[in-house]
PDB file of C-alpha atoms in Angstrom:
ATOM      1  CA  ALA A  10      25.138 -79.485  32.394  1.00 54.00           C
ATOM      2  CA  ASN A  11      23.080 -81.259  35.064  1.00 74.00           C
ATOM      3  CA  VAL A  12      19.802 -80.595  33.262  1.00 80.00           C
ATOM      4  CA  VAL A  13      20.629 -82.230  29.916  1.00 82.00           C
ATOM      5  CA  ASP A  14      21.350 -85.807  28.929  1.00 89.00           C
ATOM      6  CA  TYR A  15      23.484 -84.968  25.868  1.00 89.00           C
ATOM      7  CA  MET A  16      24.733 -81.924  23.998  1.00 88.00           C
ATOM      8  CA  HIS A  17      24.621 -82.611  20.259  1.00 89.00           C
ATOM      9  CA  SER A  18      27.079 -80.544  18.260  1.00 88.00           C
ATOM     10  CA  MET A  19      26.860 -80.129  14.493  1.00 85.00           C
ATOM     11  CA  SER A  20      30.560 -80.378  13.724  1.00 81.00           C
ATOM     12  CA  TYR A  21      30.145 -80.030   9.966  1.00 80.00           C
ATOM     13  CA  ASP A  22      28.839 -77.683   7.257  1.00 75.00           C
ATOM     14  CA  GLN A  23      31.443 -75.111   8.114  1.00 68.00           C
ATOM     15  CA  GLU A  24      33.026 -73.139   5.291  1.00 60.00           C
ATOM     16  CA  SER A  25      31.589 -75.473   2.659  1.00 49.00           C
ATOM     17  CA  ARG A  26      31.593 -72.984  -0.197  1.00 51.00           C
ATOM     18  CA  GLY A  27      34.548 -71.763  -2.162  1.00 53.00           C
ATOM     19  CA  GLY A  28      36.937 -74.683  -1.972  1.00 54.00           C
ATOM     20  CA  THR A  29      37.337 -75.488   1.708  1.00 59.00           C
ATOM     21  CA  HIS A  30      36.478 -78.671   3.575  1.00 66.00           C
ATOM     22  CA  HIS A  31      33.099 -78.759   5.280  1.00 70.00           C
ATOM     23  CA  SER A  32      33.917 -81.242   8.023  1.00 77.00           C
ATOM     24  CA  SER A  33      37.564 -81.231   8.928  1.00 76.00           C
ATOM     25  CA  PHE A  34      39.191 -83.105  11.790  1.00 80.00           C
ATOM     26  CA  SER A  35      40.449 -79.779  13.120  1.00 81.00           C
ATOM     27  CA  PHE A  36      36.875 -78.448  13.293  1.00 82.00           C
ATOM     28  CA  GLY A  37      35.812 -81.515  15.290  1.00 85.00           C
ATOM     29  CA  LYS A  38      38.707 -80.925  17.687  1.00 89.00           C
ATOM     30  CA  LYS A  39      37.713 -77.248  17.983  1.00 89.00           C
ATOM     31  CA  THR A  40      34.158 -78.285  18.858  1.00 89.00           C
ATOM     32  CA  VAL A  41      35.395 -80.546  21.674  1.00 91.00           C
ATOM     33  CA  SER A  42      37.764 -77.829  22.907  1.00 94.00           C
ATOM     34  CA  GLN A  43      34.895 -75.325  23.070  1.00 92.00           C
ATOM     35  CA  ALA A  44      32.835 -77.810  25.068  1.00 91.00           C
ATOM     36  CA  GLU A  45      35.752 -78.251  27.491  1.00 93.00           C
ATOM     37  CA  THR A  46      36.224 -74.496  27.823  1.00 95.00           C
ATOM     38  CA  SER A  47      32.502 -74.147  28.546  1.00 91.00           C
ATOM     39  CA  GLN A  48      32.905 -76.785  31.262  1.00 90.00           C
ATOM     40  CA  LEU A  49      30.483 -79.206  29.646  1.00 89.00           C
ATOM     41  CA  PRO A  50      31.018 -82.804  30.790  1.00 91.00           C
ATOM     42  CA  LEU A  51      32.654 -84.406  27.745  1.00 92.00           C
ATOM     43  CA  HIS A  52      30.777 -87.671  28.269  1.00 93.00           C
ATOM     44  CA  LYS A  53      27.608 -85.697  27.417  1.00 92.00           C
ATOM     45  CA  VAL A  54      28.952 -84.156  24.187  1.00 91.00           C
ATOM     46  CA  THR A  55      28.283 -85.862  20.849  1.00 92.00           C
ATOM     47  CA  LEU A  56      29.658 -84.808  17.462  1.00 90.00           C
ATOM     48  CA  GLY A  57      27.430 -84.846  14.417  1.00 87.00           C
ATOM     49  CA  LEU A  58      29.139 -86.384  11.391  1.00 83.00           C
ATOM     50  CA  PRO A  59      28.141 -85.776   7.780  1.00 84.00           C
ATOM     51  CA  PHE A  60      27.310 -88.735   5.583  1.00 86.00           C
ATOM     52  CA  TYR A  61      27.495 -86.674   2.424  1.00 87.00           C
ATOM     53  CA  GLY A  62      29.952 -84.620   0.425  1.00 85.00           C
ATOM     54  CA  ARG A  63      29.822 -81.067  -0.873  1.00 83.00           C
ATOM     55  CA  TYR A  64      30.945 -79.624  -4.178  1.00 81.00           C
ATOM     56  CA  MET A  65      33.890 -77.391  -3.386  1.00 78.00           C
ATOM     57  CA  ASP A  66      32.669 -74.514  -5.518  1.00 75.00           C
ATOM     58  CA  ALA A  67      30.292 -71.626  -4.964  1.00 72.00           C
ATOM     59  CA  SER A  68      27.206 -73.875  -5.280  1.00 74.00           C
ATOM     60  CA  GLY A  69      27.770 -75.774  -2.011  1.00 72.00           C
ATOM     61  CA  GLU A  70      25.439 -78.513  -3.294  1.00 82.00           C
ATOM     62  CA  TRP A  71      25.694 -81.936  -1.665  1.00 85.00           C
ATOM     63  CA  VAL A  72      25.849 -85.619  -2.667  1.00 88.00           C
ATOM     64  CA  THR A  73      25.112 -88.572  -0.381  1.00 90.00           C
ATOM     65  CA  TYR A  74      28.089 -90.594   0.785  1.00 86.00           C
ATOM     66  CA  GLU A  75      26.414 -93.703  -0.632  1.00 90.00           C
ATOM     67  CA  ASP A  76      26.374 -92.089  -4.097  1.00 90.00           C
ATOM     68  CA  ILE A  77      30.025 -91.063  -3.755  1.00 87.00           C
ATOM     69  CA  VAL A  78      31.058 -94.613  -2.830  1.00 86.00           C
ATOM     70  CA  GLN A  79      29.004 -96.204  -5.603  1.00 89.00           C
ATOM     71  CA  GLU A  80      30.371 -93.875  -8.260  1.00 87.00           C
ATOM     72  CA  HIS A  81      34.009 -93.782  -7.114  1.00 85.00           C
ATOM     73  CA  HIS A  82      34.584 -97.195  -5.472  1.00 86.00           C
ATOM     74  CA  PRO A  83      37.206 -98.172  -4.495  1.00 87.00           C
ATOM     75  CA  LEU A  84      38.495 -94.998  -2.855  1.00 81.00           C
ATOM     76  CA  ASP A  85      41.901 -94.728  -1.272  1.00 81.00           C
ATOM     77  CA  GLN A  86      41.379 -94.224   2.470  1.00 80.00           C
ATOM     78  CA  HIS A  87      43.695 -91.203   2.354  1.00 81.00           C
ATOM     79  CA  PHE A  88      41.509 -89.292  -0.124  1.00 79.00           C
ATOM     80  CA  ASP A  89      38.947 -86.802   1.112  1.00 80.00           C
ATOM     81  CA  GLN A  90      37.853 -85.474  -2.268  1.00 82.00           C
ATOM     82  CA  VAL A  91      37.393 -86.519  -5.882  1.00 85.00           C
ATOM     83  CA  THR A  92      37.260 -84.474  -9.086  1.00 85.00           C
ATOM     84  CA  VAL A  93      33.922 -84.684 -10.895  1.00 83.00           C
ATOM     85  CA  GLN A  94      32.044 -82.866 -13.627  1.00 78.00           C
ATOM     86  CA  HIS A  95      29.368 -80.610 -12.184  1.00 72.00           C
ATOM     87  CA  ASP A  96      26.739 -78.319 -13.752  1.00 69.00           C
ATOM     88  CA  THR A  97      28.321 -76.959 -16.917  1.00 66.00           C
ATOM     89  CA  SER A  98      30.607 -79.976 -17.322  1.00 66.00           C
ATOM     90  CA  LYS A  99      33.491 -78.213 -15.620  1.00 78.00           C
ATOM     91  CA  ASP A 100      35.721 -80.187 -13.291  1.00 83.00           C
ATOM     92  CA  VAL A 101      35.005 -79.487  -9.611  1.00 83.00           C
ATOM     93  CA  ASN A 102      36.298 -81.113  -6.456  1.00 82.00           C
ATOM     94  CA  LEU A 103      33.741 -82.973  -4.364  1.00 82.00           C
ATOM     95  CA  GLY A 104      34.862 -83.030  -0.730  1.00 81.00           C
ATOM     96  CA  PHE A 105      33.623 -85.726   1.631  1.00 78.00           C
ATOM     97  CA  ASN A 106      35.841 -85.176   4.610  1.00 66.00           C
TER      98      ASN A 106
END
């Protein structure tokens, strides 16, 4: 840990296909816990955050957060997904957590 300035951790894009969240709070906490267990100085650990959402189907395709906000504004702060039509006009959840 003395030879690096920062350790950047990609704490997103986990389990994004098949209906699960791709960037959950619990995954961020797990990332920090792993850094602690590895004895990395926490002041050197950064968490990458996604500024996009993923369709919660088998496609795993993404949409920018800007597009989500523009299309679905205003969003309740407690929501982490919206239902949209995707591909063959079927309703699919778009997660942006």
